Amino acid sequence: MKVVAVYPEVKDVRVIEHDEPRLTGPTQVKLRVLEIGICGTDREICSFHYGTPPRGLKHLVIGHEMLGEVIEVGSQVRTLRRGDLVIPMVRRPCPHAHCVACRSGRQDFCYTGDFVERGIKEMHGFMGEFVVDEERFMIKVPRELREVAVLVEPLTIAEKALIQIHDVQNRLPWTCPVRSKEMGLNHQCHRAVVLGAGPVGLLGAMALRAAGFATWVYSRETAPNAKADIVSAIGATYVSSTTTNVKQLAEMVGNIDLVYEAVGASSLAFEVLESLGTNGVFIFTGVPGRKAPIQVDTDLLMRNLVLKNQVLFGTVNAGRDAFEASIRDLGVFMQRWPGAVKALFTNRLDLDSAPAKLRDGRGSIKDVICHV
Ligand code: BGC
Ligand code: ZN
């Protein structure tokens, strides 16, 4: 079968032949790959800044955002049948007995760093025609979501963040005391700013809107543009950094209760951190490339963190709970804003077009490789 592989040493990305995988254990399932999304991480790997082939190999099969259909199950598989649609989890546990996170099925919180990630770190990914994997890493998705289900994995970033926001903000009176009954259904209790309007930012904005946040999306491009249209379709506000600086953004929003960073631009993030509001929470999801150090006003940041009870955290996806929340929320998004969700898809391409798209994603929101 054909797969798309990255060769970091010789800096190459190409379609190669692999043997079709077969079941080798009773708890495995075989999947036909239906769709694979391309994200910023894939593009980083394909510009050779990130990603590691499996031990002893020169190449890594790429692709971690996958929708598959079960075509064969091992004799001990209990929860899946032929024809089921599934999304595989990406990260797999480290082998160490003392890693409480991995030993509890929470490899997204792995302590040792010896986890592997399919298509990213030391384990082949999904960008081929068939995949064999363990039942316990599969998440079943309803057929109704077939058309958009490839977004489940990137949406888990926001869902895992929301789960943690809930835990973190439970330290204070956070739920609005004025019920929506009195304020009208559209009353939005908290104000969130999303940095970046790529797929992670836009999916994050959808999740925040669905959770009742008044939401602003701050991104470079001037409006009108396709991303700004999606932002207004979900009832959020698009603000371009080309025409509005961070101070003006902060004045526009008022008390910023939450910042969801989804670009991996650290200088912008720390500038916005200065404007985080009282009792605010700031979430980092981006992975910036290492550039030269910059200056930040640490006294101001530290004063604010203390005097305004702020919390700052980073998050990498994701546990089963976030995958399940992601499937539920995608259903909600499709009820509320089907056009906006579909507008996230820029191109659907065949496998042979993947190497070029992996190297140049200009102008795209979400590109997807599909076989049917
Ligand atoms: C993937 C995650 C992964 C992270 C870091 C993201 O693009 O969705 O599963 O943990 O990259 O490698
Ligand atoms: Zn990804």
PDB file of N, CA and C in Angstrom, residues 205-276:
ATOM      1  N   ALA A 205     -12.550  28.503  19.273  1.00  0.00           N
ATOM      2  CA  ALA A 205     -13.585  29.545  19.345  1.00  0.00           C
ATOM      3  C   ALA A 205     -14.977  28.906  19.325  1.00  0.00           C
ATOM      4  N   MET A 206     -15.152  27.881  18.509  1.00  0.00           N
ATOM      5  CA  MET A 206     -16.450  27.190  18.473  1.00  0.00           C
ATOM      6  C   MET A 206     -16.759  26.557  19.834  1.00  0.00           C
ATOM      7  N   ALA A 207     -15.751  25.901  20.412  1.00  0.00           N
ATOM      8  CA  ALA A 207     -15.963  25.250  21.711  1.00  0.00           C
ATOM      9  C   ALA A 207     -16.287  26.288  22.782  1.00  0.00           C
ATOM     10  N   LEU A 208     -15.613  27.434  22.735  1.00  0.00           N
ATOM     11  CA  LEU A 208     -15.877  28.488  23.719  1.00  0.00           C
ATOM     12  C   LEU A 208     -17.263  29.088  23.525  1.00  0.00           C
ATOM     13  N   ARG A 209     -17.654  29.299  22.272  1.00  0.00           N
ATOM     14  CA  ARG A 209     -19.007  29.818  22.002  1.00  0.00           C
ATOM     15  C   ARG A 209     -20.052  28.815  22.493  1.00  0.00           C
ATOM     16  N   ALA A 210     -19.823  27.540  22.200  1.00  0.00           N
ATOM     17  CA  ALA A 210     -20.793  26.519  22.615  1.00  0.00           C
ATOM     18  C   ALA A 210     -20.882  26.455  24.146  1.00  0.00           C
ATOM     19  N   ALA A 211     -19.778  26.809  24.819  1.00  0.00           N
ATOM     20  CA  ALA A 211     -19.786  26.805  26.289  1.00  0.00           C
ATOM     21  C   ALA A 211     -20.293  28.131  26.849  1.00  0.00           C
ATOM     22  N   GLY A 212     -20.717  29.050  25.978  1.00  0.00           N
ATOM     23  CA  GLY A 212     -21.360  30.280  26.444  1.00  0.00           C
ATOM     24  C   GLY A 212     -20.439  31.472  26.644  1.00  0.00           C
ATOM     25  N   PHE A 213     -19.219  31.404  26.146  1.00  0.00           N
ATOM     26  CA  PHE A 213     -18.313  32.548  26.274  1.00  0.00           C
ATOM     27  C   PHE A 213     -18.584  33.585  25.187  1.00  0.00           C
ATOM     28  N   ALA A 214     -18.561  34.848  25.551  1.00  0.00           N
ATOM     29  CA  ALA A 214     -18.440  35.900  24.539  1.00  0.00           C
ATOM     30  C   ALA A 214     -17.006  35.774  24.015  1.00  0.00           C
ATOM     31  N   THR A 215     -16.831  35.716  22.700  1.00  0.00           N
ATOM     32  CA  THR A 215     -15.528  35.315  22.169  1.00  0.00           C
ATOM     33  C   THR A 215     -15.012  36.279  21.101  1.00  0.00           C
ATOM     34  N   TRP A 216     -13.756  36.651  21.233  1.00  0.00           N
ATOM     35  CA  TRP A 216     -13.059  37.456  20.234  1.00  0.00           C
ATOM     36  C   TRP A 216     -11.918  36.616  19.663  1.00  0.00           C
ATOM     37  N   VAL A 217     -11.762  36.621  18.347  1.00  0.00           N
ATOM     38  CA  VAL A 217     -10.647  35.904  17.729  1.00  0.00           C
ATOM     39  C   VAL A 217      -9.690  36.938  17.150  1.00  0.00           C
ATOM     40  N   TYR A 218      -8.451  36.882  17.606  1.00  0.00           N
ATOM     41  CA  TYR A 218      -7.441  37.884  17.231  1.00  0.00           C
ATOM     42  C   TYR A 218      -6.429  37.238  16.306  1.00  0.00           C
ATOM     43  N   SER A 219      -6.353  37.744  15.075  1.00  0.00           N
ATOM     44  CA  SER A 219      -5.473  37.126  14.088  1.00  0.00           C
ATOM     45  C   SER A 219      -4.935  38.188  13.133  1.00  0.00           C
ATOM     46  N   ARG A 220      -3.893  37.859  12.412  1.00  0.00           N
ATOM     47  CA  ARG A 220      -3.182  38.873  11.635  1.00  0.00           C
ATOM     48  C   ARG A 220      -3.980  39.440  10.463  1.00  0.00           C
ATOM     49  N   GLU A 221      -4.477  38.545   9.610  1.00  0.00           N
ATOM     50  CA  GLU A 221      -5.146  38.968   8.357  1.00  0.00           C
ATOM     51  C   GLU A 221      -6.260  39.985   8.580  1.00  0.00           C
ATOM     52  N   THR A 222      -6.348  40.932   7.678  1.00  0.00           N
ATOM     53  CA  THR A 222      -7.455  41.886   7.780  1.00  0.00           C
ATOM     54  C   THR A 222      -8.730  41.247   7.238  1.00  0.00           C
ATOM     55  N   ALA A 223      -9.858  41.662   7.807  1.00  0.00           N
ATOM     56  CA  ALA A 223     -11.160  41.181   7.329  1.00  0.00           C
ATOM     57  C   ALA A 223     -11.574  42.071   6.150  1.00  0.00           C
ATOM     58  N   PRO A 224     -12.440  41.626   5.236  1.00  0.00           N
ATOM     59  CA  PRO A 224     -13.051  40.300   5.203  1.00  0.00           C
ATOM     60  C   PRO A 224     -12.093  39.212   4.707  1.00  0.00           C
ATOM     61  N   ASN A 225     -12.259  38.032   5.247  1.00  0.00           N
ATOM     62  CA  ASN A 225     -11.558  36.837   4.751  1.00  0.00           C
ATOM     63  C   ASN A 225     -12.333  35.616   5.241  1.00  0.00           C
ATOM     64  N   ALA A 226     -11.973  34.449   4.738  1.00  0.00           N
ATOM     65  CA  ALA A 226     -12.755  33.229   5.027  1.00  0.00           C
ATOM     66  C   ALA A 226     -12.816  32.921   6.529  1.00  0.00           C
ATOM     67  N   LYS A 227     -11.703  33.167   7.226  1.00  0.00           N
ATOM     68  CA  LYS A 227     -11.669  32.865   8.660  1.00  0.00           C
ATOM     69  C   LYS A 227     -12.577  33.822   9.429  1.00  0.00           C
ATOM     70  N   ALA A 228     -12.538  35.089   9.059  1.00  0.00           N
ATOM     71  CA  ALA A 228     -13.394  36.078   9.719  1.00  0.00           C
ATOM     72  C   ALA A 228     -14.868  35.742   9.500  1.00  0.00           C
ATOM     73  N   ASP A 229     -15.194  35.212   8.336  1.00  0.00           N
ATOM     74  CA  ASP A 229     -16.590  34.807   8.061  1.00  0.00           C
ATOM     75  C   ASP A 229     -17.019  33.689   9.007  1.00  0.00           C
ATOM     76  N   ILE A 230     -16.133  32.724   9.219  1.00  0.00           N
ATOM     77  CA  ILE A 230     -16.451  31.624  10.145  1.00  0.00           C
ATOM     78  C   ILE A 230     -16.659  32.182  11.546  1.00  0.00           C
ATOM     79  N   VAL A 231     -15.771  33.090  11.937  1.00  0.00           N
ATOM     80  CA  VAL A 231     -15.868  33.684  13.278  1.00  0.00           C
ATOM     81  C   VAL A 231     -17.215  34.383  13.443  1.00  0.00           C
ATOM     82  N   SER A 232     -17.651  35.163  12.457  1.00  0.00           N
ATOM     83  CA  SER A 232     -18.952  35.823  12.672  1.00  0.00           C
ATOM     84  C   SER A 232     -20.114  34.850  12.592  1.00  0.00           C
ATOM     85  N   ALA A 233     -19.967  33.788  11.785  1.00  0.00           N
ATOM     86  CA  ALA A 233     -21.050  32.801  11.719  1.00  0.00           C
ATOM     87  C   ALA A 233     -21.308  32.107  13.061  1.00  0.00           C
ATOM     88  N   ILE A 234     -20.303  32.028  13.904  1.00  0.00           N
ATOM     89  CA  ILE A 234     -20.507  31.367  15.196  1.00  0.00           C
ATOM     90  C   ILE A 234     -20.823  32.385  16.303  1.00  0.00           C
ATOM     91  N   GLY A 235     -21.039  33.629  15.911  1.00  0.00           N
ATOM     92  CA  GLY A 235     -21.421  34.648  16.890  1.00  0.00           C
ATOM     93  C   GLY A 235     -20.245  35.178  17.702  1.00  0.00           C
ATOM     94  N   ALA A 236     -19.054  35.064  17.150  1.00  0.00           N
ATOM     95  CA  ALA A 236     -17.875  35.632  17.804  1.00  0.00           C
ATOM     96  C   ALA A 236     -17.425  36.860  16.998  1.00  0.00           C
ATOM     97  N   THR A 237     -16.421  37.569  17.515  1.00  0.00           N
ATOM     98  CA  THR A 237     -15.962  38.794  16.854  1.00  0.00           C
ATOM     99  C   THR A 237     -14.530  38.603  16.362  1.00  0.00           C
ATOM    100  N   TYR A 238     -14.312  38.903  15.103  1.00  0.00           N
ATOM    101  CA  TYR A 238     -12.972  38.789  14.528  1.00  0.00           C
ATOM    102  C   TYR A 238     -12.266  40.134  14.644  1.00  0.00           C
ATOM    103  N   VAL A 239     -11.033  40.117  15.150  1.00  0.00           N
ATOM    104  CA  VAL A 239     -10.250  41.347  15.260  1.00  0.00           C
ATOM    105  C   VAL A 239      -8.888  41.096  14.613  1.00  0.00           C
ATOM    106  N   SER A 240      -8.505  41.993  13.693  1.00  0.00           N
ATOM    107  CA  SER A 240      -7.218  41.827  13.016  1.00  0.00           C
ATOM    108  C   SER A 240      -6.129  42.589  13.753  1.00  0.00           C
ATOM    109  N   SER A 241      -5.002  41.935  13.978  1.00  0.00           N
ATOM    110  CA  SER A 241      -3.883  42.597  14.654  1.00  0.00           C
ATOM    111  C   SER A 241      -3.217  43.623  13.750  1.00  0.00           C
ATOM    112  N   THR A 242      -3.541  43.586  12.464  1.00  0.00           N
ATOM    113  CA  THR A 242      -2.987  44.576  11.539  1.00  0.00           C
ATOM    114  C   THR A 242      -3.611  45.955  11.789  1.00  0.00           C
ATOM    115  N   THR A 243      -4.882  45.955  12.213  1.00  0.00           N
ATOM    116  CA  THR A 243      -5.562  47.242  12.395  1.00  0.00           C
ATOM    117  C   THR A 243      -5.832  47.576  13.866  1.00  0.00           C
ATOM    118  N   THR A 244      -5.731  46.580  14.750  1.00  0.00           N
ATOM    119  CA  THR A 244      -6.042  46.799  16.168  1.00  0.00           C
ATOM    120  C   THR A 244      -4.901  46.237  17.011  1.00  0.00           C
ATOM    121  N   ASN A 245      -4.279  47.076  17.852  1.00  0.00           N
ATOM    122  CA  ASN A 245      -3.191  46.529  18.669  1.00  0.00           C
ATOM    123  C   ASN A 245      -3.751  45.882  19.942  1.00  0.00           C
ATOM    124  N   VAL A 246      -2.850  45.267  20.701  1.00  0.00           N
ATOM    125  CA  VAL A 246      -3.297  44.477  21.859  1.00  0.00           C
ATOM    126  C   VAL A 246      -4.010  45.361  22.893  1.00  0.00           C
ATOM    127  N   LYS A 247      -3.494  46.567  23.115  1.00  0.00           N
ATOM    128  CA  LYS A 247      -4.143  47.487  24.075  1.00  0.00           C
ATOM    129  C   LYS A 247      -5.580  47.779  23.647  1.00  0.00           C
ATOM    130  N   GLN A 248      -5.741  48.073  22.358  1.00  0.00           N
ATOM    131  CA  GLN A 248      -7.090  48.379  21.858  1.00  0.00           C
ATOM    132  C   GLN A 248      -8.010  47.165  21.962  1.00  0.00           C
ATOM    133  N   LEU A 249      -7.446  45.991  21.682  1.00  0.00           N
ATOM    134  CA  LEU A 249      -8.221  44.756  21.822  1.00  0.00           C
ATOM    135  C   LEU A 249      -8.724  44.622  23.261  1.00  0.00           C
ATOM    136  N   ALA A 250      -7.815  44.842  24.210  1.00  0.00           N
ATOM    137  CA  ALA A 250      -8.172  44.689  25.621  1.00  0.00           C
ATOM    138  C   ALA A 250      -9.266  45.685  26.020  1.00  0.00           C
ATOM    139  N   GLU A 251      -9.191  46.905  25.502  1.00  0.00           N
ATOM    140  CA  GLU A 251     -10.239  47.887  25.807  1.00  0.00           C
ATOM    141  C   GLU A 251     -11.583  47.453  25.245  1.00  0.00           C
ATOM    142  N   MET A 252     -11.523  46.875  24.054  1.00  0.00           N
ATOM    143  CA  MET A 252     -12.737  46.421  23.374  1.00  0.00           C
ATOM    144  C   MET A 252     -13.419  45.304  24.175  1.00  0.00           C
ATOM    145  N   VAL A 253     -12.611  44.390  24.713  1.00  0.00           N
ATOM    146  CA  VAL A 253     -13.157  43.205  25.379  1.00  0.00           C
ATOM    147  C   VAL A 253     -13.627  43.510  26.795  1.00  0.00           C
ATOM    148  N   GLY A 254     -12.883  44.330  27.518  1.00  0.00           N
ATOM    149  CA  GLY A 254     -13.181  44.528  28.941  1.00  0.00           C
ATOM    150  C   GLY A 254     -12.377  43.511  29.752  1.00  0.00           C
ATOM    151  N   ASN A 255     -12.919  43.041  30.867  1.00  0.00           N
ATOM    152  CA  ASN A 255     -12.147  42.075  31.663  1.00  0.00           C
ATOM    153  C   ASN A 255     -11.961  40.782  30.861  1.00  0.00           C
ATOM    154  N   ILE A 256     -10.731  40.486  30.488  1.00  0.00           N
ATOM    155  CA  ILE A 256     -10.475  39.251  29.731  1.00  0.00           C
ATOM    156  C   ILE A 256     -10.422  38.090  30.726  1.00  0.00           C
ATOM    157  N   ASP A 257     -11.439  37.238  30.693  1.00  0.00           N
ATOM    158  CA  ASP A 257     -11.519  36.124  31.639  1.00  0.00           C
ATOM    159  C   ASP A 257     -10.662  34.946  31.206  1.00  0.00           C
ATOM    160  N   LEU A 258     -10.450  34.845  29.894  1.00  0.00           N
ATOM    161  CA  LEU A 258      -9.761  33.665  29.392  1.00  0.00           C
ATOM    162  C   LEU A 258      -9.024  34.019  28.100  1.00  0.00           C
ATOM    163  N   VAL A 259      -7.800  33.529  27.968  1.00  0.00           N
ATOM    164  CA  VAL A 259      -7.111  33.619  26.675  1.00  0.00           C
ATOM    165  C   VAL A 259      -6.758  32.206  26.244  1.00  0.00           C
ATOM    166  N   TYR A 260      -7.110  31.878  25.009  1.00  0.00           N
ATOM    167  CA  TYR A 260      -6.794  30.572  24.438  1.00  0.00           C
ATOM    168  C   TYR A 260      -5.799  30.825  23.318  1.00  0.00           C
ATOM    169  N   GLU A 261      -4.554  30.491  23.572  1.00  0.00           N
ATOM    170  CA  GLU A 261      -3.477  30.793  22.623  1.00  0.00           C
ATOM    171  C   GLU A 261      -3.358  29.645  21.638  1.00  0.00           C
ATOM    172  N   ALA A 262      -3.479  29.935  20.351  1.00  0.00           N
ATOM    173  CA  ALA A 262      -3.483  28.862  19.344  1.00  0.00           C
ATOM    174  C   ALA A 262      -2.661  29.218  18.107  1.00  0.00           C
ATOM    175  N   VAL A 263      -1.557  29.943  18.316  1.00  0.00           N
ATOM    176  CA  VAL A 263      -0.648  30.229  17.202  1.00  0.00           C
ATOM    177  C   VAL A 263       0.772  29.768  17.449  1.00  0.00           C
ATOM    178  N   GLY A 264       1.143  29.674  18.716  1.00  0.00           N
ATOM    179  CA  GLY A 264       2.542  29.368  19.001  1.00  0.00           C
ATOM    180  C   GLY A 264       3.446  30.565  18.762  1.00  0.00           C
ATOM    181  N   ALA A 265       2.881  31.775  18.899  1.00  0.00           N
ATOM    182  CA  ALA A 265       3.700  32.990  18.782  1.00  0.00           C
ATOM    183  C   ALA A 265       3.886  33.522  20.200  1.00  0.00           C
ATOM    184  N   SER A 266       5.067  33.250  20.771  1.00  0.00           N
ATOM    185  CA  SER A 266       5.236  33.535  22.200  1.00  0.00           C
ATOM    186  C   SER A 266       5.260  35.032  22.487  1.00  0.00           C
ATOM    187  N   SER A 267       5.813  35.838  21.592  1.00  0.00           N
ATOM    188  CA  SER A 267       5.883  37.273  21.901  1.00  0.00           C
ATOM    189  C   SER A 267       4.485  37.879  21.954  1.00  0.00           C
ATOM    190  N   LEU A 268       3.634  37.490  21.024  1.00  0.00           N
ATOM    191  CA  LEU A 268       2.239  37.960  21.063  1.00  0.00           C
ATOM    192  C   LEU A 268       1.567  37.462  22.347  1.00  0.00           C
ATOM    193  N   ALA A 269       1.778  36.197  22.669  1.00  0.00           N
ATOM    194  CA  ALA A 269       1.123  35.620  23.844  1.00  0.00           C
ATOM    195  C   ALA A 269       1.483  36.399  25.106  1.00  0.00           C
ATOM    196  N   PHE A 270       2.788  36.698  25.280  1.00  0.00           N
ATOM    197  CA  PHE A 270       3.190  37.400  26.503  1.00  0.00           C
ATOM    198  C   PHE A 270       2.740  38.853  26.510  1.00  0.00           C
ATOM    199  N   GLU A 271       2.566  39.423  25.325  1.00  0.00           N
ATOM    200  CA  GLU A 271       2.022  40.783  25.268  1.00  0.00           C
ATOM    201  C   GLU A 271       0.549  40.760  25.723  1.00  0.00           C
ATOM    202  N   VAL A 272      -0.184  39.759  25.254  1.00  0.00           N
ATOM    203  CA  VAL A 272      -1.599  39.662  25.630  1.00  0.00           C
ATOM    204  C   VAL A 272      -1.737  39.287  27.109  1.00  0.00           C
ATOM    205  N   LEU A 273      -0.791  38.496  27.606  1.00  0.00           N
ATOM    206  CA  LEU A 273      -0.832  38.112  29.028  1.00  0.00           C
ATOM    207  C   LEU A 273      -0.882  39.349  29.934  1.00  0.00           C
ATOM    208  N   GLU A 274      -0.214  40.430  29.504  1.00  0.00           N
ATOM    209  CA  GLU A 274      -0.237  41.670  30.293  1.00  0.00           C
ATOM    210  C   GLU A 274      -1.655  42.210  30.466  1.00  0.00           C
ATOM    211  N   SER A 275      -2.544  41.862  29.552  1.00  0.00           N
ATOM    212  CA  SER A 275      -3.914  42.377  29.614  1.00  0.00           C
ATOM    213  C   SER A 275      -4.920  41.366  30.150  1.00  0.00           C
ATOM    214  N   LEU A 276      -4.429  40.217  30.621  1.00  0.00           N
ATOM    215  CA  LEU A 276      -5.356  39.222  31.186  1.00  0.00           C
ATOM    216  C   LEU A 276      -6.077  39.834  32.391  1.00  0.00           C
TER     217      LEU A 276
END
